[in-house]
Amino acid sequence: MKKVVFLTGAGMSVESGLSTFRGSGGMWNEYKIEDVASIEGYERNPALVLEFYNKRRQELLTVAPNEGHRLIAELEKHNEVVVVTQNVDDLHERAGSTNVIHLHGELMKATSTDSPNNLSYVRTLNQENLEIKIGDKADDGSQLRPYIVWFGEAVPMMEDAVLALRDADAFVIIGTSLNVYPAAGLLNYAPAGIPIYLIDPNDVQPYLPARIKVIKSGASEGMKSLFALLSGEH
Ligand code: OAD
């Protein structure tokens, strides 16, 4: 069974109704990245940061996986599939993907401010219990915070992502500008000789390695055109 590893970014969820971060209409035009997505921003104004992620969580409840998410999940019938995602939404899981590595954390989870990567303090939020407020405590007694990897923090899941890619037969990148490291650096761990596809409807970075086959379309269209090839169904 062939192994396919995906790396997805904000563009994966655009057709579900979520915004990208960069470019026109991107989230970082409306909010300052250093205010809401950095550890310094959280230390400066935790209430603002909690509110930002409370809003993102509300928004997530109003959207659903798109055809691209569904096709990636369906590929599990034919292939071993690992989805490495920079997205903090749960749309891959809701579409049915069973092996998802979240490099930048998960919106529907909360953790301890003092030990954010101690999994015993990570708890899952739900529709009835959606917001994190100042004064909410993790089990270690420190302020509860979003389970999000902010700029300035370590990316502990990177090691699992690198391991997953090591024996892949194909690598598919969807909807990421490849601007943020270490996630973008995953490209360097693709085994020599395996096909690498990049699905994005917009112009991609000009200095990408020549071996990458660019499919200039949205996530759903791109996945439709790749599905037969990846699954071995012709
Ligand atoms: P970006 O906003 O940087 O890039 C989104 C990419 O999606 C762009 O290349 C778009 O052209 C592409 N895109 C737009 N519509 C699409 C569609 N329908 N189908 C496929 N692709 C489409 O988002 P990321 O690369 O994911 O981190 O950003 C990486 C990280 O930066 C995020 O995880 C977030 C952010 O700051 C944190 O907040 C820690």
mmCIF file of C-alpha atoms and ligand atoms in Angstrom:
data_model
loop_
_atom_site.group_PDB
_atom_site.id
_atom_site.type_symbol
_atom_site.label_atom_id
_atom_site.label_comp_id
_atom_site.label_asym_id
_atom_site.label_seq_id
_atom_site.Cartn_x
_atom_site.Cartn_y
_atom_site.Cartn_z
ATOM 1 C CA MET A 1 0.000 0.000 0.000
ATOM 2 C CA LYS A 2 1.484 3.323 -1.038
ATOM 3 C CA LYS A 3 1.935 5.997 1.583
ATOM 4 C CA VAL A 4 0.802 9.530 0.790
ATOM 5 C CA VAL A 5 1.753 12.413 3.097
ATOM 6 C CA PHE A 6 -0.041 15.752 2.848
ATOM 7 C CA LEU A 7 1.051 19.161 4.130
ATOM 8 C CA THR A 8 -1.923 21.498 4.288
ATOM 9 C CA GLY A 9 -2.332 25.172 5.121
ATOM 10 C CA ALA A 10 -5.043 27.801 5.355
ATOM 11 C CA GLY A 11 -5.914 27.489 1.629
ATOM 12 C CA MET A 12 -7.196 23.968 2.339
ATOM 13 C CA SER A 13 -10.096 25.450 4.313
ATOM 14 C CA VAL A 14 -10.891 28.440 2.043
ATOM 15 C CA GLU A 15 -13.637 26.560 0.200
ATOM 16 C CA SER A 16 -15.182 25.812 3.604
ATOM 17 C CA GLY A 17 -15.418 29.551 4.258
ATOM 18 C CA LEU A 18 -12.346 30.209 6.436
ATOM 19 C CA SER A 19 -9.820 32.939 5.589
ATOM 20 C CA THR A 20 -6.169 32.575 4.714
ATOM 21 C CA PHE A 21 -3.592 34.556 6.718
ATOM 22 C CA ARG A 22 -1.634 36.327 3.979
ATOM 23 C CA GLY A 23 -2.736 38.014 0.762
ATOM 24 C CA SER A 24 -5.917 39.978 0.123
ATOM 25 C CA GLY A 25 -8.678 39.133 2.588
ATOM 26 C CA GLY A 26 -6.107 37.432 4.810
ATOM 27 C CA MET A 27 -6.472 37.404 8.592
ATOM 28 C CA TRP A 28 -3.170 39.238 9.092
ATOM 29 C CA ASN A 29 -4.574 42.292 7.302
ATOM 30 C CA GLU A 30 -7.228 42.600 9.990
ATOM 31 C CA TYR A 31 -5.233 41.561 13.063
ATOM 32 C CA LYS A 32 -1.629 42.082 14.024
ATOM 33 C CA ILE A 33 0.170 38.762 14.062
ATOM 34 C CA GLU A 34 2.379 39.928 16.968
ATOM 35 C CA ASP A 35 -0.704 40.819 19.040
ATOM 36 C CA VAL A 36 -2.779 37.647 18.638
ATOM 37 C CA ALA A 37 -0.430 34.899 17.497
ATOM 38 C CA SER A 38 2.776 35.363 19.470
ATOM 39 C CA ILE A 39 3.743 34.354 22.979
ATOM 40 C CA GLU A 40 4.747 37.977 23.695
ATOM 41 C CA GLY A 41 1.296 39.153 22.574
ATOM 42 C CA TYR A 42 -0.344 36.684 24.953
ATOM 43 C CA GLU A 43 1.859 37.792 27.851
ATOM 44 C CA ARG A 44 1.057 41.456 27.088
ATOM 45 C CA ASN A 45 -2.711 41.128 26.666
ATOM 46 C CA PRO A 46 -4.073 37.645 27.393
ATOM 47 C CA ALA A 47 -7.723 38.812 27.269
ATOM 48 C CA LEU A 48 -7.326 40.033 23.674
ATOM 49 C CA VAL A 49 -5.728 36.760 22.607
ATOM 50 C CA LEU A 50 -8.365 34.625 24.355
ATOM 51 C CA GLU A 51 -11.085 36.659 22.635
ATOM 52 C CA PHE A 52 -9.444 36.237 19.225
ATOM 53 C CA TYR A 53 -9.423 32.438 19.566
ATOM 54 C CA ASN A 54 -12.918 32.372 21.112
ATOM 55 C CA LYS A 55 -14.114 34.073 17.921
ATOM 56 C CA ARG A 56 -12.209 31.621 15.712
ATOM 57 C CA ARG A 57 -13.847 28.743 17.593
ATOM 58 C CA GLN A 58 -17.350 30.237 17.109
ATOM 59 C CA GLU A 59 -16.585 30.602 13.410
ATOM 60 C CA LEU A 60 -15.355 27.011 13.155
ATOM 61 C CA LEU A 61 -18.745 25.749 14.333
ATOM 62 C CA THR A 62 -20.398 27.413 11.355
ATOM 63 C CA VAL A 63 -18.289 25.740 8.649
ATOM 64 C CA ALA A 64 -17.945 22.203 7.280
ATOM 65 C CA PRO A 65 -15.270 20.204 5.461
ATOM 66 C CA ASN A 66 -15.092 20.719 1.691
ATOM 67 C CA GLU A 67 -14.641 18.237 -1.144
ATOM 68 C CA GLY A 68 -10.851 18.517 -0.831
ATOM 69 C CA HIS A 69 -10.934 17.417 2.839
ATOM 70 C CA ARG A 70 -13.336 14.606 1.887
ATOM 71 C CA LEU A 71 -11.140 13.279 -0.931
ATOM 72 C CA ILE A 72 -8.082 13.227 1.331
ATOM 73 C CA ALA A 73 -10.084 11.202 3.868
ATOM 74 C CA GLU A 74 -11.399 8.880 1.151
ATOM 75 C CA LEU A 75 -7.860 8.157 0.007
ATOM 76 C CA GLU A 76 -7.457 6.107 3.213
ATOM 77 C CA LYS A 77 -9.464 3.352 1.459
ATOM 78 C CA HIS A 78 -6.586 2.925 -0.994
ATOM 79 C CA ASN A 79 -3.475 4.272 0.707
ATOM 80 C CA GLU A 80 -1.731 4.840 3.964
ATOM 81 C CA VAL A 81 -2.361 8.542 4.525
ATOM 82 C CA VAL A 82 -0.812 11.004 6.958
ATOM 83 C CA VAL A 83 -2.084 14.580 6.991
ATOM 84 C CA VAL A 84 0.374 17.094 8.393
ATOM 85 C CA THR A 85 -1.489 20.355 8.778
ATOM 86 C CA GLN A 86 -0.645 23.882 9.842
ATOM 87 C CA ASN A 87 -4.366 24.462 10.311
ATOM 88 C CA VAL A 88 -5.803 24.625 13.784
ATOM 89 C CA ASP A 89 -9.315 23.788 12.550
ATOM 90 C CA ASP A 90 -10.681 20.230 12.837
ATOM 91 C CA LEU A 91 -11.993 19.954 9.272
ATOM 92 C CA HIS A 92 -9.667 17.084 8.276
ATOM 93 C CA GLU A 93 -10.901 15.057 11.250
ATOM 94 C CA ARG A 94 -14.544 15.948 10.591
ATOM 95 C CA ALA A 95 -14.084 14.786 6.975
ATOM 96 C CA GLY A 96 -12.897 11.417 8.302
ATOM 97 C CA SER A 97 -9.090 11.575 8.219
ATOM 98 C CA THR A 98 -7.761 9.402 11.034
ATOM 99 C CA ASN A 99 -4.082 10.317 11.080
ATOM 100 C CA VAL A 100 -3.687 14.096 11.390
ATOM 101 C CA ILE A 101 -0.599 15.808 12.796
ATOM 102 C CA HIS A 102 -1.339 19.403 13.828
ATOM 103 C CA LEU A 103 1.892 21.386 13.677
ATOM 104 C CA HIS A 104 0.347 24.605 15.019
ATOM 105 C CA GLY A 105 -2.048 23.159 17.593
ATOM 106 C CA GLU A 106 -5.794 22.692 17.705
ATOM 107 C CA LEU A 107 -8.477 25.327 18.109
ATOM 108 C CA MET A 108 -10.869 22.980 19.904
ATOM 109 C CA LYS A 109 -8.332 22.246 22.653
ATOM 110 C CA ALA A 110 -7.088 24.218 25.664
ATOM 111 C CA THR A 111 -3.988 23.827 27.774
ATOM 112 C CA SER A 112 -1.983 25.221 30.672
ATOM 113 C CA THR A 113 -0.184 28.562 30.360
ATOM 114 C CA ASP A 114 2.716 27.292 32.484
ATOM 115 C CA SER A 115 3.202 23.947 30.657
ATOM 116 C CA PRO A 116 1.456 24.182 27.285
ATOM 117 C CA ASN A 117 3.030 21.012 25.897
ATOM 118 C CA ASN A 118 2.274 18.800 28.884
ATOM 119 C CA LEU A 119 -0.469 16.639 27.389
ATOM 120 C CA SER A 120 -1.958 15.848 30.794
ATOM 121 C CA TYR A 121 -3.187 19.471 30.927
ATOM 122 C CA VAL A 122 -4.682 19.471 27.430
ATOM 123 C CA ARG A 123 -8.475 19.333 27.383
ATOM 124 C CA THR A 124 -11.003 19.314 24.575
ATOM 125 C CA LEU A 125 -13.538 22.110 24.340
ATOM 126 C CA ASN A 126 -17.011 21.560 22.928
ATOM 127 C CA GLN A 127 -20.060 23.438 21.743
ATOM 128 C CA GLU A 128 -21.394 23.958 25.292
ATOM 129 C CA ASN A 129 -18.003 24.883 26.636
ATOM 130 C CA LEU A 130 -16.494 26.872 23.805
ATOM 131 C CA GLU A 131 -14.878 29.914 25.354
ATOM 132 C CA ILE A 132 -11.765 30.363 27.441
ATOM 133 C CA LYS A 133 -12.005 33.270 29.878
ATOM 134 C CA ILE A 134 -9.539 35.027 32.149
ATOM 135 C CA GLY A 135 -9.683 33.110 35.431
ATOM 136 C CA ASP A 136 -10.365 29.687 33.849
ATOM 137 C CA LYS A 137 -7.736 27.335 35.235
ATOM 138 C CA ALA A 138 -5.879 24.335 33.845
ATOM 139 C CA ASP A 139 -5.333 21.346 36.150
ATOM 140 C CA ASP A 140 -1.966 22.750 37.273
ATOM 141 C CA GLY A 141 -3.707 25.892 38.527
ATOM 142 C CA SER A 142 -2.345 28.204 35.825
ATOM 143 C CA GLN A 143 -4.522 30.201 33.425
ATOM 144 C CA LEU A 144 -6.134 28.056 30.717
ATOM 145 C CA ARG A 145 -4.961 29.074 27.232
ATOM 146 C CA PRO A 146 -5.606 27.981 23.647
ATOM 147 C CA TYR A 147 -3.688 24.861 22.543
ATOM 148 C CA ILE A 148 -2.066 26.819 19.728
ATOM 149 C CA VAL A 149 1.596 27.032 18.794
ATOM 150 C CA TRP A 150 2.359 30.744 18.664
ATOM 151 C CA PHE A 151 5.248 32.509 16.999
ATOM 152 C CA GLY A 152 8.158 32.336 19.420
ATOM 153 C CA GLU A 153 7.194 28.847 20.638
ATOM 154 C CA ALA A 154 8.603 25.397 19.894
ATOM 155 C CA VAL A 155 6.849 23.175 17.345
ATOM 156 C CA PRO A 156 6.933 19.804 19.116
ATOM 157 C CA MET A 157 4.967 17.927 16.433
ATOM 158 C CA MET A 158 7.580 18.704 13.787
ATOM 159 C CA GLU A 159 9.531 15.568 14.663
ATOM 160 C CA ASP A 160 6.498 13.321 14.054
ATOM 161 C CA ALA A 161 5.901 15.077 10.722
ATOM 162 C CA VAL A 162 9.490 14.503 9.600
ATOM 163 C CA LEU A 163 9.262 10.819 10.592
ATOM 164 C CA ALA A 164 5.963 10.412 8.725
ATOM 165 C CA LEU A 165 7.468 11.828 5.545
ATOM 166 C CA ARG A 166 10.625 9.703 5.675
ATOM 167 C CA ASP A 167 9.053 6.641 4.004
ATOM 168 C CA ALA A 168 6.383 8.401 1.929
ATOM 169 C CA ASP A 169 5.753 7.406 -1.701
ATOM 170 C CA ALA A 170 4.181 10.759 -2.584
ATOM 171 C CA PHE A 171 3.993 14.191 -0.937
ATOM 172 C CA VAL A 172 1.123 16.582 -1.618
ATOM 173 C CA ILE A 173 1.183 20.208 -0.440
ATOM 174 C CA ILE A 174 -2.124 22.096 -0.465
ATOM 175 C CA GLY A 175 -2.961 25.733 0.286
ATOM 176 C CA THR A 176 0.113 26.997 2.065
ATOM 177 C CA SER A 177 2.318 29.936 1.116
ATOM 178 C CA LEU A 178 5.286 28.056 2.639
ATOM 179 C CA ASN A 179 6.300 31.192 4.503
ATOM 180 C CA VAL A 180 6.312 29.843 8.042
ATOM 181 C CA TYR A 181 9.112 27.691 9.442
ATOM 182 C CA PRO A 182 9.743 25.024 10.548
ATOM 183 C CA ALA A 183 6.574 23.793 8.754
ATOM 184 C CA ALA A 184 7.752 24.963 5.316
ATOM 185 C CA GLY A 185 11.066 23.174 5.881
ATOM 186 C CA LEU A 186 9.267 19.825 5.793
ATOM 187 C CA LEU A 187 9.803 19.968 2.040
ATOM 188 C CA ASN A 188 13.489 19.276 2.646
ATOM 189 C CA TYR A 189 12.664 15.915 4.228
ATOM 190 C CA ALA A 190 10.802 14.458 1.235
ATOM 191 C CA PRO A 191 12.671 11.321 0.118
ATOM 192 C CA ALA A 192 14.637 11.750 -3.115
ATOM 193 C CA GLY A 193 12.740 10.680 -6.202
ATOM 194 C CA ILE A 194 9.181 10.680 -4.837
ATOM 195 C CA PRO A 195 6.658 12.864 -6.644
ATOM 196 C CA ILE A 196 5.806 16.152 -4.905
ATOM 197 C CA TYR A 197 2.646 18.026 -5.906
ATOM 198 C CA LEU A 198 1.614 21.513 -4.826
ATOM 199 C CA ILE A 199 -2.028 22.540 -5.194
ATOM 200 C CA ASP A 200 -2.680 26.303 -5.069
ATOM 201 C CA PRO A 201 -4.866 28.502 -7.286
ATOM 202 C CA ASN A 202 -2.499 31.471 -6.983
ATOM 203 C CA ASP A 203 1.088 32.050 -8.028
ATOM 204 C CA VAL A 204 3.479 30.128 -5.812
ATOM 205 C CA GLN A 205 6.928 31.092 -4.613
ATOM 206 C CA PRO A 206 9.293 31.312 -7.589
ATOM 207 C CA TYR A 207 12.233 29.618 -5.865
ATOM 208 C CA LEU A 208 10.593 26.261 -5.142
ATOM 209 C CA PRO A 209 12.589 23.167 -6.118
ATOM 210 C CA ALA A 210 12.061 22.236 -9.774
ATOM 211 C CA ARG A 211 10.902 18.699 -8.848
ATOM 212 C CA ILE A 212 7.619 20.082 -7.454
ATOM 213 C CA LYS A 213 4.716 19.659 -9.846
ATOM 214 C CA VAL A 214 2.434 22.676 -9.389
ATOM 215 C CA ILE A 215 -1.309 22.147 -9.913
ATOM 216 C CA LYS A 216 -2.777 25.614 -10.251
ATOM 217 C CA SER A 217 -6.258 25.122 -8.831
ATOM 218 C CA GLY A 218 -8.240 25.227 -5.624
ATOM 219 C CA ALA A 219 -7.984 22.423 -3.065
ATOM 220 C CA SER A 220 -11.103 20.503 -4.216
ATOM 221 C CA GLU A 221 -10.365 20.709 -7.940
ATOM 222 C CA GLY A 222 -6.729 19.847 -7.348
ATOM 223 C CA MET A 223 -7.616 16.816 -5.225
ATOM 224 C CA LYS A 224 -10.138 15.662 -7.830
ATOM 225 C CA SER A 225 -7.467 15.758 -10.510
ATOM 226 C CA LEU A 226 -4.887 13.949 -8.335
ATOM 227 C CA PHE A 227 -7.136 11.342 -6.719
ATOM 228 C CA ALA A 228 -6.914 8.657 -9.423
ATOM 229 C CA LEU A 229 -3.163 9.045 -9.663
ATOM 230 C CA LEU A 230 -2.596 8.836 -5.897
ATOM 231 C CA SER A 231 -4.989 5.938 -5.303
ATOM 232 C CA GLY A 232 -3.732 3.886 -8.241
ATOM 233 C CA GLU A 233 -7.269 3.886 -9.731
ATOM 234 C CA HIS A 234 -7.136 4.678 -13.412
HETATM 235 P P1 OAD B 1 -1.174 31.561 4.068
HETATM 236 O O1 OAD B 1 -2.299 32.494 4.245
HETATM 237 O O2 OAD B 1 0.201 32.080 4.239
HETATM 238 O O3 OAD B 1 -1.257 30.880 2.636
HETATM 239 C C1 OAD B 1 -2.447 30.352 2.133
HETATM 240 C C2 OAD B 1 -2.231 29.770 0.758
HETATM 241 O O4 OAD B 1 -3.474 29.193 0.332
HETATM 242 C C3 OAD B 1 -1.825 30.802 -0.308
HETATM 243 O O5 OAD B 1 -0.697 30.321 -1.039
HETATM 244 C C4 OAD B 1 -3.075 30.910 -1.191
HETATM 245 O O6 OAD B 1 -2.763 31.183 -2.545
HETATM 246 C C5 OAD B 1 -3.655 29.505 -1.050
HETATM 247 N N1 OAD B 1 -5.103 29.374 -1.378
HETATM 248 C C6 OAD B 1 -6.057 30.327 -1.426
HETATM 249 N N2 OAD B 1 -7.247 29.802 -1.783
HETATM 250 C C7 OAD B 1 -7.050 28.470 -1.955
HETATM 251 C C8 OAD B 1 -7.892 27.366 -2.324
HETATM 252 N N3 OAD B 1 -9.178 27.519 -2.598
HETATM 253 N N4 OAD B 1 -7.330 26.134 -2.405
HETATM 254 C C9 OAD B 1 -6.005 25.950 -2.150
HETATM 255 N N5 OAD B 1 -5.177 26.942 -1.791
HETATM 256 C C10 OAD B 1 -5.677 28.190 -1.703
HETATM 257 O O7 OAD B 1 -1.462 30.332 5.073
HETATM 258 P P2 OAD B 1 -0.461 29.224 5.644
HETATM 259 O O8 OAD B 1 0.629 28.928 4.676
HETATM 260 O O9 OAD B 1 -1.302 28.097 6.123
HETATM 261 O O10 OAD B 1 0.274 30.103 11.964
HETATM 262 O O11 OAD B 1 0.129 29.992 6.895
HETATM 263 C C11 OAD B 1 1.027 29.305 7.739
HETATM 264 C C12 OAD B 1 0.871 29.784 9.157
HETATM 265 O O12 OAD B 1 0.935 31.216 9.222
HETATM 266 C C13 OAD B 1 -0.475 29.471 9.796
HETATM 267 O O13 OAD B 1 -0.543 28.154 10.305
HETATM 268 C C14 OAD B 1 -0.587 30.481 10.891
HETATM 269 C C15 OAD B 1 -0.084 31.689 10.134
HETATM 270 O O14 OAD B 1 0.450 32.713 10.860
HETATM 271 C C16 OAD B 1 0.040 30.553 13.219
HETATM 272 O O15 OAD B 1 -0.880 31.289 13.492
HETATM 273 C C17 OAD B 1 1.001 30.044 14.246
#
